[in-house]
JSON list of C-alpha atoms in Angstrom, two decimals:
[
{"chain": "A", "resi": 1, "resn": "MET", "atom": "CA", "xyz": [0.00, 0.00, 0.00]},
{"chain": "A", "resi": 2, "resn": "ILE", "atom": "CA", "xyz": [1.41, 3.37, -1.00]},
{"chain": "A", "resi": 3, "resn": "ASP", "atom": "CA", "xyz": [-0.31, 6.59, 0.07]},
{"chain": "A", "resi": 4, "resn": "ALA", "atom": "CA", "xyz": [-1.02, 9.02, -2.76]},
{"chain": "A", "resi": 5, "resn": "SER", "atom": "CA", "xyz": [0.69, 11.86, -0.88]},
{"chain": "A", "resi": 6, "resn": "ALA", "atom": "CA", "xyz": [4.10, 10.12, -0.84]},
{"chain": "A", "resi": 7, "resn": "THR", "atom": "CA", "xyz": [6.76, 11.41, -3.25]},
{"chain": "A", "resi": 8, "resn": "PHE", "atom": "CA", "xyz": [9.62, 9.49, -4.87]},
{"chain": "A", "resi": 9, "resn": "GLY", "atom": "CA", "xyz": [12.86, 10.15, -6.70]},
{"chain": "A", "resi": 10, "resn": "ASN", "atom": "CA", "xyz": [14.27, 8.18, -9.61]},
{"chain": "A", "resi": 11, "resn": "ASN", "atom": "CA", "xyz": [15.17, 4.49, -9.54]},
{"chain": "A", "resi": 12, "resn": "LEU", "atom": "CA", "xyz": [13.16, 3.36, -6.51]},
{"chain": "A", "resi": 13, "resn": "THR", "atom": "CA", "xyz": [13.32, -0.42, -6.06]},
{"chain": "A", "resi": 14, "resn": "MET", "atom": "CA", "xyz": [10.71, -2.10, -3.83]},
{"chain": "A", "resi": 15, "resn": "GLY", "atom": "CA", "xyz": [10.10, -5.68, -2.70]},
{"chain": "A", "resi": 16, "resn": "THR", "atom": "CA", "xyz": [6.70, -7.20, -2.01]},
{"chain": "A", "resi": 17, "resn": "ASN", "atom": "CA", "xyz": [4.21, -5.94, 0.61]},
{"chain": "A", "resi": 18, "resn": "VAL", "atom": "CA", "xyz": [5.89, -2.57, 1.15]},
{"chain": "A", "resi": 19, "resn": "ILE", "atom": "CA", "xyz": [3.72, -0.02, 3.01]},
{"chain": "A", "resi": 20, "resn": "ILE", "atom": "CA", "xyz": [4.42, 3.69, 2.61]},
{"chain": "A", "resi": 21, "resn": "GLU", "atom": "CA", "xyz": [2.23, 6.02, 4.64]},
{"chain": "A", "resi": 22, "resn": "ARG", "atom": "CA", "xyz": [1.20, 9.64, 4.05]},
{"chain": "A", "resi": 23, "resn": "ASP", "atom": "CA", "xyz": [3.67, 12.46, 3.34]},
{"chain": "A", "resi": 24, "resn": "VAL", "atom": "CA", "xyz": [6.71, 10.20, 3.06]},
{"chain": "A", "resi": 25, "resn": "VAL", "atom": "CA", "xyz": [9.54, 11.61, 0.92]},
{"chain": "A", "resi": 26, "resn": "ILE", "atom": "CA", "xyz": [11.99, 9.20, -0.74]},
{"chain": "A", "resi": 27, "resn": "GLY", "atom": "CA", "xyz": [15.03, 10.30, -2.75]},
{"chain": "A", "resi": 28, "resn": "HIS", "atom": "CA", "xyz": [16.87, 8.82, -5.72]},
{"chain": "A", "resi": 29, "resn": "HIS", "atom": "CA", "xyz": [18.31, 5.29, -5.98]},
{"chain": "A", "resi": 30, "resn": "VAL", "atom": "CA", "xyz": [16.57, 3.92, -2.87]},
{"chain": "A", "resi": 31, "resn": "THR", "atom": "CA", "xyz": [16.00, 0.20, -2.29]},
{"chain": "A", "resi": 32, "resn": "LEU", "atom": "CA", "xyz": [13.25, -1.09, 0.02]},
{"chain": "A", "resi": 33, "resn": "GLY", "atom": "CA", "xyz": [13.14, -4.79, 0.83]},
{"chain": "A", "resi": 34, "resn": "ASN", "atom": "CA", "xyz": [10.15, -7.04, 1.35]},
{"chain": "A", "resi": 35, "resn": "ASN", "atom": "CA", "xyz": [7.56, -6.09, 4.00]},
{"chain": "A", "resi": 36, "resn": "VAL", "atom": "CA", "xyz": [9.19, -2.74, 4.83]},
{"chain": "A", "resi": 37, "resn": "LEU", "atom": "CA", "xyz": [6.94, -0.21, 6.61]},
{"chain": "A", "resi": 38, "resn": "ILE", "atom": "CA", "xyz": [7.67, 3.51, 6.19]},
{"chain": "A", "resi": 39, "resn": "LYS", "atom": "CA", "xyz": [5.59, 5.52, 8.67]},
{"chain": "A", "resi": 40, "resn": "ALA", "atom": "CA", "xyz": [4.01, 8.92, 8.02]},
{"chain": "A", "resi": 41, "resn": "GLY", "atom": "CA", "xyz": [6.29, 11.88, 7.33]},
{"chain": "A", "resi": 42, "resn": "THR", "atom": "CA", "xyz": [9.55, 9.94, 7.11]},
{"chain": "A", "resi": 43, "resn": "VAL", "atom": "CA", "xyz": [12.22, 11.44, 4.84]},
{"chain": "A", "resi": 44, "resn": "ILE", "atom": "CA", "xyz": [14.73, 9.14, 3.13]},
{"chain": "A", "resi": 45, "resn": "HIS", "atom": "CA", "xyz": [17.58, 10.72, 1.15]},
{"chain": "A", "resi": 46, "resn": "ASP", "atom": "CA", "xyz": [19.45, 9.31, -1.86]},
{"chain": "A", "resi": 47, "resn": "ASP", "atom": "CA", "xyz": [21.25, 5.95, -2.15]},
{"chain": "A", "resi": 48, "resn": "VAL", "atom": "CA", "xyz": [19.64, 4.35, 0.90]},
{"chain": "A", "resi": 49, "resn": "SER", "atom": "CA", "xyz": [19.01, 0.60, 1.35]},
{"chain": "A", "resi": 50, "resn": "VAL", "atom": "CA", "xyz": [16.39, -0.67, 3.79]},
{"chain": "A", "resi": 51, "resn": "HIS", "atom": "CA", "xyz": [16.23, -4.45, 4.12]},
{"chain": "A", "resi": 52, "resn": "ASP", "atom": "CA", "xyz": [13.32, -6.81, 4.77]},
{"chain": "A", "resi": 53, "resn": "TYR", "atom": "CA", "xyz": [10.78, -6.30, 7.59]},
{"chain": "A", "resi": 54, "resn": "SER", "atom": "CA", "xyz": [12.20, -3.04, 8.91]},
{"chain": "A", "resi": 55, "resn": "VAL", "atom": "CA", "xyz": [10.00, -0.22, 10.29]},
{"chain": "A", "resi": 56, "resn": "LEU", "atom": "CA", "xyz": [11.05, 3.42, 9.89]},
{"chain": "A", "resi": 57, "resn": "GLY", "atom": "CA", "xyz": [9.40, 6.29, 11.75]},
{"chain": "A", "resi": 58, "resn": "GLN", "atom": "CA", "xyz": [7.69, 4.35, 14.55]},
{"chain": "A", "resi": 59, "resn": "THR", "atom": "CA", "xyz": [5.78, 6.42, 17.15]},
{"chain": "A", "resi": 60, "resn": "PRO", "atom": "CA", "xyz": [6.55, 5.56, 20.80]},
{"chain": "A", "resi": 61, "resn": "SER", "atom": "CA", "xyz": [3.93, 4.30, 23.22]},
{"chain": "A", "resi": 62, "resn": "SER", "atom": "CA", "xyz": [3.86, 3.73, 26.99]},
{"chain": "A", "resi": 63, "resn": "ASN", "atom": "CA", "xyz": [1.70, 2.76, 29.96]},
{"chain": "A", "resi": 64, "resn": "HIS", "atom": "CA", "xyz": [1.13, 4.45, 33.34]},
{"chain": "A", "resi": 65, "resn": "HIS", "atom": "CA", "xyz": [4.17, 2.73, 34.90]},
{"chain": "A", "resi": 66, "resn": "MET", "atom": "CA", "xyz": [6.59, 4.20, 32.37]},
{"chain": "A", "resi": 67, "resn": "ARG", "atom": "CA", "xyz": [8.15, 7.65, 32.24]},
{"chain": "A", "resi": 68, "resn": "LYS", "atom": "CA", "xyz": [6.23, 9.68, 29.68]},
{"chain": "A", "resi": 69, "resn": "THR", "atom": "CA", "xyz": [7.70, 10.53, 26.30]},
{"chain": "A", "resi": 70, "resn": "SER", "atom": "CA", "xyz": [6.55, 13.51, 24.29]},
{"chain": "A", "resi": 71, "resn": "GLU", "atom": "CA", "xyz": [4.33, 12.51, 21.39]},
{"chain": "A", "resi": 72, "resn": "ASP", "atom": "CA", "xyz": [5.19, 15.72, 19.48]},
{"chain": "A", "resi": 73, "resn": "LEU", "atom": "CA", "xyz": [8.17, 14.28, 17.62]},
{"chain": "A", "resi": 74, "resn": "PRO", "atom": "CA", "xyz": [9.56, 15.43, 14.27]},
{"chain": "A", "resi": 75, "resn": "PRO", "atom": "CA", "xyz": [9.60, 12.91, 11.41]},
{"chain": "A", "resi": 76, "resn": "LEU", "atom": "CA", "xyz": [12.42, 10.44, 11.05]},
{"chain": "A", "resi": 77, "resn": "ILE", "atom": "CA", "xyz": [15.12, 11.62, 8.63]},
{"chain": "A", "resi": 78, "resn": "ILE", "atom": "CA", "xyz": [17.51, 9.14, 7.00]},
{"chain": "A", "resi": 79, "resn": "GLY", "atom": "CA", "xyz": [20.64, 10.66, 5.44]},
{"chain": "A", "resi": 80, "resn": "HIS", "atom": "CA", "xyz": [22.42, 9.79, 2.19]},
{"chain": "A", "resi": 81, "resn": "GLN", "atom": "CA", "xyz": [24.05, 6.38, 1.63]},
{"chain": "A", "resi": 82, "resn": "VAL", "atom": "CA", "xyz": [22.59, 4.82, 4.77]},
{"chain": "A", "resi": 83, "resn": "THR", "atom": "CA", "xyz": [22.15, 1.05, 5.06]},
{"chain": "A", "resi": 84, "resn": "ILE", "atom": "CA", "xyz": [19.51, -0.39, 7.42]},
{"chain": "A", "resi": 85, "resn": "GLY", "atom": "CA", "xyz": [19.43, -4.14, 8.01]},
{"chain": "A", "resi": 86, "resn": "ARG", "atom": "CA", "xyz": [16.58, -6.60, 8.43]},
{"chain": "A", "resi": 87, "resn": "HIS", "atom": "CA", "xyz": [13.99, -6.45, 11.24]},
{"chain": "A", "resi": 88, "resn": "CYS", "atom": "CA", "xyz": [15.12, -3.02, 12.49]},
{"chain": "A", "resi": 89, "resn": "VAL", "atom": "CA", "xyz": [12.80, -0.52, 14.19]},
{"chain": "A", "resi": 90, "resn": "ILE", "atom": "CA", "xyz": [13.79, 3.17, 14.13]},
{"chain": "A", "resi": 91, "resn": "TYR", "atom": "CA", "xyz": [11.54, 5.72, 15.83]},
{"chain": "A", "resi": 92, "resn": "ARG", "atom": "CA", "xyz": [10.47, 9.25, 14.92]},
{"chain": "A", "resi": 93, "resn": "GLY", "atom": "CA", "xyz": [12.68, 12.14, 15.96]},
{"chain": "A", "resi": 94, "resn": "SER", "atom": "CA", "xyz": [15.95, 10.23, 15.53]},
{"chain": "A", "resi": 95, "resn": "PRO", "atom": "CA", "xyz": [17.95, 11.50, 12.55]},
{"chain": "A", "resi": 96, "resn": "LEU", "atom": "CA", "xyz": [20.56, 9.23, 10.97]},
{"chain": "A", "resi": 97, "resn": "MET", "atom": "CA", "xyz": [23.29, 11.23, 9.24]},
{"chain": "A", "resi": 98, "resn": "ASP", "atom": "CA", "xyz": [25.04, 10.23, 5.99]},
{"chain": "A", "resi": 99, "resn": "ASN", "atom": "CA", "xyz": [26.89, 6.91, 5.60]},
{"chain": "A", "resi": 100, "resn": "VAL", "atom": "CA", "xyz": [25.46, 5.29, 8.74]},
{"chain": "A", "resi": 101, "resn": "PHE", "atom": "CA", "xyz": [25.23, 1.48, 8.85]},
{"chain": "A", "resi": 102, "resn": "VAL", "atom": "CA", "xyz": [22.59, -0.22, 11.04]},
{"chain": "A", "resi": 103, "resn": "GLY", "atom": "CA", "xyz": [22.82, -4.01, 11.46]},
{"chain": "A", "resi": 104, "resn": "ASP", "atom": "CA", "xyz": [19.95, -6.51, 11.54]},
{"chain": "A", "resi": 105, "resn": "LEU", "atom": "CA", "xyz": [17.55, -6.64, 14.53]},
{"chain": "A", "resi": 106, "resn": "THR", "atom": "CA", "xyz": [18.59, -3.24, 15.87]},
{"chain": "A", "resi": 107, "resn": "GLY", "atom": "CA", "xyz": [16.28, -0.81, 17.65]},
{"chain": "A", "resi": 108, "resn": "ILE", "atom": "CA", "xyz": [16.79, 2.97, 17.82]},
{"chain": "A", "resi": 109, "resn": "ARG", "atom": "CA", "xyz": [14.32, 4.83, 20.03]},
{"chain": "A", "resi": 110, "resn": "GLU", "atom": "CA", "xyz": [13.00, 8.40, 19.76]},
{"chain": "A", "resi": 111, "resn": "ASN", "atom": "CA", "xyz": [15.13, 11.53, 20.35]},
{"chain": "A", "resi": 112, "resn": "VAL", "atom": "CA", "xyz": [18.35, 9.80, 19.35]},
{"chain": "A", "resi": 113, "resn": "SER", "atom": "CA", "xyz": [20.91, 11.27, 16.96]},
{"chain": "A", "resi": 114, "resn": "ILE", "atom": "CA", "xyz": [23.39, 9.13, 15.01]},
{"chain": "A", "resi": 115, "resn": "GLY", "atom": "CA", "xyz": [26.41, 10.92, 13.55]},
{"chain": "A", "resi": 116, "resn": "GLU", "atom": "CA", "xyz": [27.93, 10.56, 10.10]},
{"chain": "A", "resi": 117, "resn": "GLY", "atom": "CA", "xyz": [29.83, 7.37, 9.33]},
{"chain": "A", "resi": 118, "resn": "THR", "atom": "CA", "xyz": [28.77, 5.53, 12.48]},
{"chain": "A", "resi": 119, "resn": "VAL", "atom": "CA", "xyz": [28.44, 1.72, 12.44]},
{"chain": "A", "resi": 120, "resn": "ILE", "atom": "CA", "xyz": [25.82, 0.06, 14.64]},
{"chain": "A", "resi": 121, "resn": "GLY", "atom": "CA", "xyz": [26.11, -3.70, 14.83]},
{"chain": "A", "resi": 122, "resn": "ARG", "atom": "CA", "xyz": [23.56, -6.49, 14.87]},
{"chain": "A", "resi": 123, "resn": "ASN", "atom": "CA", "xyz": [20.98, -6.69, 17.68]},
{"chain": "A", "resi": 124, "resn": "VAL", "atom": "CA", "xyz": [21.97, -3.37, 19.29]},
{"chain": "A", "resi": 125, "resn": "MET", "atom": "CA", "xyz": [19.45, -1.38, 21.37]},
{"chain": "A", "resi": 126, "resn": "ILE", "atom": "CA", "xyz": [19.84, 2.42, 21.63]},
{"chain": "A", "resi": 127, "resn": "GLU", "atom": "CA", "xyz": [17.37, 4.00, 24.04]},
{"chain": "A", "resi": 128, "resn": "ASN", "atom": "CA", "xyz": [15.82, 7.49, 23.88]},
{"chain": "A", "resi": 129, "resn": "HIS", "atom": "CA", "xyz": [17.51, 10.87, 24.46]},
{"chain": "A", "resi": 130, "resn": "THR", "atom": "CA", "xyz": [20.93, 9.60, 23.45]},
{"chain": "A", "resi": 131, "resn": "ASP", "atom": "CA", "xyz": [23.50, 11.34, 21.24]},
{"chain": "A", "resi": 132, "resn": "VAL", "atom": "CA", "xyz": [25.90, 9.22, 19.20]},
{"chain": "A", "resi": 133, "resn": "GLY", "atom": "CA", "xyz": [28.72, 11.07, 17.44]},
{"chain": "A", "resi": 134, "resn": "GLN", "atom": "CA", "xyz": [30.54, 10.57, 14.14]},
{"chain": "A", "resi": 135, "resn": "LYS", "atom": "CA", "xyz": [32.52, 7.44, 13.19]},
{"chain": "A", "resi": 136, "resn": "VAL", "atom": "CA", "xyz": [31.41, 5.56, 16.30]},
{"chain": "A", "resi": 137, "resn": "THR", "atom": "CA", "xyz": [31.41, 1.74, 16.32]},
{"chain": "A", "resi": 138, "resn": "ILE", "atom": "CA", "xyz": [28.86, -0.08, 18.49]},
{"chain": "A", "resi": 139, "resn": "GLN", "atom": "CA", "xyz": [29.25, -3.82, 18.14]},
{"chain": "A", "resi": 140, "resn": "THR", "atom": "CA", "xyz": [26.83, -6.75, 18.34]},
{"chain": "A", "resi": 141, "resn": "SER", "atom": "CA", "xyz": [24.21, -7.07, 21.12]},
{"chain": "A", "resi": 142, "resn": "SER", "atom": "CA", "xyz": [25.20, -3.90, 22.98]},
{"chain": "A", "resi": 143, "resn": "TYR", "atom": "CA", "xyz": [22.72, -2.00, 25.17]},
{"chain": "A", "resi": 144, "resn": "VAL", "atom": "CA", "xyz": [23.00, 1.80, 25.07]},
{"chain": "A", "resi": 145, "resn": "THR", "atom": "CA", "xyz": [20.82, 3.24, 27.81]},
{"chain": "A", "resi": 146, "resn": "ALA", "atom": "CA", "xyz": [18.70, 6.40, 27.62]},
{"chain": "A", "resi": 147, "resn": "HIS", "atom": "CA", "xyz": [20.21, 9.83, 28.33]},
{"chain": "A", "resi": 148, "resn": "MET", "atom": "CA", "xyz": [23.69, 8.79, 27.26]},
{"chain": "A", "resi": 149, "resn": "VAL", "atom": "CA", "xyz": [26.34, 10.73, 25.31]},
{"chain": "A", "resi": 150, "resn": "ILE", "atom": "CA", "xyz": [28.80, 9.00, 22.98]},
{"chain": "A", "resi": 151, "resn": "GLU", "atom": "CA", "xyz": [31.27, 11.39, 21.35]},
{"chain": "A", "resi": 152, "resn": "ASP", "atom": "CA", "xyz": [33.13, 10.95, 18.02]},
{"chain": "A", "resi": 153, "resn": "ASP", "atom": "CA", "xyz": [35.44, 8.02, 17.25]},
{"chain": "A", "resi": 154, "resn": "VAL", "atom": "CA", "xyz": [34.34, 5.89, 20.21]},
{"chain": "A", "resi": 155, "resn": "PHE", "atom": "CA", "xyz": [34.63, 2.09, 19.96]},
{"chain": "A", "resi": 156, "resn": "ILE", "atom": "CA", "xyz": [32.22, -0.15, 21.90]},
{"chain": "A", "resi": 157, "resn": "GLY", "atom": "CA", "xyz": [32.79, -3.91, 21.89]},
{"chain": "A", "resi": 158, "resn": "PRO", "atom": "CA", "xyz": [30.14, -6.65, 21.80]},
{"chain": "A", "resi": 159, "resn": "ARG", "atom": "CA", "xyz": [27.59, -7.06, 24.61]},
{"chain": "A", "resi": 160, "resn": "PHE", "atom": "CA", "xyz": [28.38, -3.73, 26.25]},
{"chain": "A", "resi": 161, "resn": "SER", "atom": "CA", "xyz": [25.85, -2.67, 28.89]},
{"chain": "A", "resi": 162, "resn": "SER", "atom": "CA", "xyz": [25.03, 0.70, 30.43]},
{"chain": "A", "resi": 163, "resn": "SER", "atom": "CA", "xyz": [22.54, 2.06, 32.97]},
{"chain": "A", "resi": 164, "resn": "ASN", "atom": "CA", "xyz": [21.10, 5.46, 33.88]},
{"chain": "A", "resi": 165, "resn": "ASP", "atom": "CA", "xyz": [19.06, 5.03, 37.09]},
{"chain": "A", "resi": 166, "resn": "LYS", "atom": "CA", "xyz": [21.11, 4.59, 40.26]},
{"chain": "A", "resi": 167, "resn": "TYR", "atom": "CA", "xyz": [17.92, 3.95, 42.28]},
{"chain": "A", "resi": 168, "resn": "MET", "atom": "CA", "xyz": [16.66, 1.25, 39.90]},
{"chain": "A", "resi": 169, "resn": "GLY", "atom": "CA", "xyz": [13.15, 2.56, 39.42]},
{"chain": "A", "resi": 170, "resn": "VAL", "atom": "CA", "xyz": [12.50, 3.80, 42.96]},
{"chain": "A", "resi": 171, "resn": "GLY", "atom": "CA", "xyz": [11.50, 7.47, 42.94]},
{"chain": "A", "resi": 172, "resn": "ASN", "atom": "CA", "xyz": [11.77, 10.08, 40.18]},
{"chain": "A", "resi": 173, "resn": "ALA", "atom": "CA", "xyz": [15.45, 10.96, 40.25]},
{"chain": "A", "resi": 174, "resn": "GLU", "atom": "CA", "xyz": [16.90, 12.48, 37.08]},
{"chain": "A", "resi": 175, "resn": "LEU", "atom": "CA", "xyz": [18.21, 9.85, 34.70]},
{"chain": "A", "resi": 176, "resn": "GLN", "atom": "CA", "xyz": [21.82, 10.18, 33.56]},
{"chain": "A", "resi": 177, "resn": "GLY", "atom": "CA", "xyz": [23.56, 7.65, 31.38]},
{"chain": "A", "resi": 178, "resn": "PRO", "atom": "CA", "xyz": [27.33, 7.38, 31.00]},
{"chain": "A", "resi": 179, "resn": "VAL", "atom": "CA", "xyz": [29.35, 9.85, 28.91]},
{"chain": "A", "resi": 180, "resn": "LEU", "atom": "CA", "xyz": [31.97, 8.40, 26.57]},
{"chain": "A", "resi": 181, "resn": "LYS", "atom": "CA", "xyz": [34.44, 11.06, 25.51]},
{"chain": "A", "resi": 182, "resn": "LYS", "atom": "CA", "xyz": [36.09, 11.25, 22.09]},
{"chain": "A", "resi": 183, "resn": "GLY", "atom": "CA", "xyz": [38.21, 8.28, 21.10]},
{"chain": "A", "resi": 184, "resn": "SER", "atom": "CA", "xyz": [37.51, 6.18, 24.20]},
{"chain": "A", "resi": 185, "resn": "LYS", "atom": "CA", "xyz": [37.33, 2.38, 23.83]},
{"chain": "A", "resi": 186, "resn": "ILE", "atom": "CA", "xyz": [35.10, -0.05, 25.70]},
{"chain": "A", "resi": 187, "resn": "GLY", "atom": "CA", "xyz": [35.88, -3.78, 25.70]},
{"chain": "A", "resi": 188, "resn": "ASN", "atom": "CA", "xyz": [33.57, -6.79, 25.35]},
{"chain": "A", "resi": 189, "resn": "ASN", "atom": "CA", "xyz": [30.96, -7.31, 28.09]},
{"chain": "A", "resi": 190, "resn": "ALA", "atom": "CA", "xyz": [31.91, -4.15, 29.98]},
{"chain": "A", "resi": 191, "resn": "SER", "atom": "CA", "xyz": [29.23, -2.53, 32.17]},
{"chain": "A", "resi": 192, "resn": "LEU", "atom": "CA", "xyz": [29.01, 1.19, 32.94]},
{"chain": "A", "resi": 193, "resn": "LEU", "atom": "CA", "xyz": [27.01, 2.53, 35.88]},
{"chain": "A", "resi": 194, "resn": "PRO", "atom": "CA", "xyz": [24.85, 5.69, 35.76]},
{"chain": "A", "resi": 195, "resn": "GLY", "atom": "CA", "xyz": [26.58, 9.00, 35.12]},
{"chain": "A", "resi": 196, "resn": "VAL", "atom": "CA", "xyz": [30.17, 7.78, 34.85]},
{"chain": "A", "resi": 197, "resn": "VAL", "atom": "CA", "xyz": [32.43, 9.71, 32.47]},
{"chain": "A", "resi": 198, "resn": "ILE", "atom": "CA", "xyz": [35.01, 7.86, 30.36]},
{"chain": "A", "resi": 199, "resn": "GLY", "atom": "CA", "xyz": [37.71, 10.35, 29.40]},
{"chain": "A", "resi": 200, "resn": "GLU", "atom": "CA", "xyz": [39.17, 10.96, 25.95]},
{"chain": "A", "resi": 201, "resn": "GLN", "atom": "CA", "xyz": [41.26, 8.05, 24.63]},
{"chain": "A", "resi": 202, "resn": "ALA", "atom": "CA", "xyz": [40.62, 6.06, 27.83]},
{"chain": "A", "resi": 203, "resn": "ILE", "atom": "CA", "xyz": [40.27, 2.27, 27.64]},
{"chain": "A", "resi": 204, "resn": "VAL", "atom": "CA", "xyz": [37.88, 0.07, 29.61]},
{"chain": "A", "resi": 205, "resn": "GLY", "atom": "CA", "xyz": [38.97, -3.56, 29.59]},
{"chain": "A", "resi": 206, "resn": "ALA", "atom": "CA", "xyz": [36.74, -6.49, 28.65]},
{"chain": "A", "resi": 207, "resn": "GLY", "atom": "CA", "xyz": [34.32, -7.55, 31.39]},
{"chain": "A", "resi": 208, "resn": "SER", "atom": "CA", "xyz": [35.00, -4.50, 33.56]},
{"chain": "A", "resi": 209, "resn": "VAL", "atom": "CA", "xyz": [32.35, -2.90, 35.78]},
{"chain": "A", "resi": 210, "resn": "VAL", "atom": "CA", "xyz": [32.92, 0.86, 35.86]},
{"chain": "A", "resi": 211, "resn": "THR", "atom": "CA", "xyz": [31.57, 2.55, 39.00]},
{"chain": "A", "resi": 212, "resn": "LYS", "atom": "CA", "xyz": [33.39, 5.89, 38.83]},
{"chain": "A", "resi": 213, "resn": "ASP", "atom": "CA", "xyz": [34.88, 8.28, 36.26]},
{"chain": "A", "resi": 214, "resn": "VAL", "atom": "CA", "xyz": [37.91, 7.25, 34.22]},
{"chain": "A", "resi": 215, "resn": "GLU", "atom": "CA", "xyz": [40.50, 9.91, 33.45]},
{"chain": "A", "resi": 216, "resn": "ALA", "atom": "CA", "xyz": [41.61, 10.67, 29.90]},
{"chain": "A", "resi": 217, "resn": "SER", "atom": "CA", "xyz": [44.11, 8.21, 28.38]},
{"chain": "A", "resi": 218, "resn": "LYS", "atom": "CA", "xyz": [43.90, 5.84, 31.37]},
{"chain": "A", "resi": 219, "resn": "THR", "atom": "CA", "xyz": [43.20, 2.09, 31.16]},
{"chain": "A", "resi": 220, "resn": "VAL", "atom": "CA", "xyz": [40.95, 0.41, 33.73]},
{"chain": "A", "resi": 221, "resn": "VAL", "atom": "CA", "xyz": [40.12, -3.26, 34.25]},
{"chain": "A", "resi": 222, "resn": "GLY", "atom": "CA", "xyz": [38.25, -5.47, 36.71]},
{"chain": "A", "resi": 223, "resn": "ASN", "atom": "CA", "xyz": [35.16, -5.37, 38.95]},
{"chain": "A", "resi": 224, "resn": "PRO", "atom": "CA", "xyz": [35.07, -2.71, 40.21]},
{"chain": "A", "resi": 225, "resn": "ALA", "atom": "CA", "xyz": [37.28, -1.25, 37.49]},
{"chain": "A", "resi": 226, "resn": "LYS", "atom": "CA", "xyz": [40.65, 0.08, 38.63]},
{"chain": "A", "resi": 227, "resn": "GLU", "atom": "CA", "xyz": [43.50, 1.74, 36.78]},
{"chain": "A", "resi": 228, "resn": "LEU", "atom": "CA", "xyz": [45.91, -0.75, 35.25]},
{"chain": "A", "resi": 229, "resn": "SER", "atom": "CA", "xyz": [49.34, -0.35, 36.77]},
{"chain": "A", "resi": 230, "resn": "LYS", "atom": "CA", "xyz": [52.03, 0.63, 34.33]}
]
């Protein structure tokens, strides 16, 4: 089903059972796989590939136990030369800049920004109100919590985990995810507690649990993570 208000550039390729809702704008040389759903108002720029069963421009929902999210979100905008894998869900209000790669089974919530040239691996979850910089790598099955900041050139290994609520759902304290400064590197299976800051070019070893800030260019390992002796 394609709404009559949608507009298309040249050389659009579509699989079977594609649904394009009202006021969608699609650029030139775009490929949409089978069973792709493009929600109302979404803008897709040139040379984009969206693979089977993905949903672009999803609107968030909640119940009375969840913290409320504004429903007044701008449309999803997908930049030039972006690749989106199979079974991905990307919400409204979360622009993807040029040359971003999103692996299969990945979810990107509302009010997220993804910088140019960033690679997001398979089965990654990026929660709302998170900023991801340019040329970031987030590898397979990582969990990026809400209200997190990831600056440019950061590397995150597989199965990374982060949190933003030090009281674990008790009360209404302000949520604050970790901050990963430019060029920092996080190893496989590392866990970062709420609000910790990982300094520029710092390294967090595989399996570490980071409970406090890490200074720039330092290496920490262990549980709790401590600076590696020289």
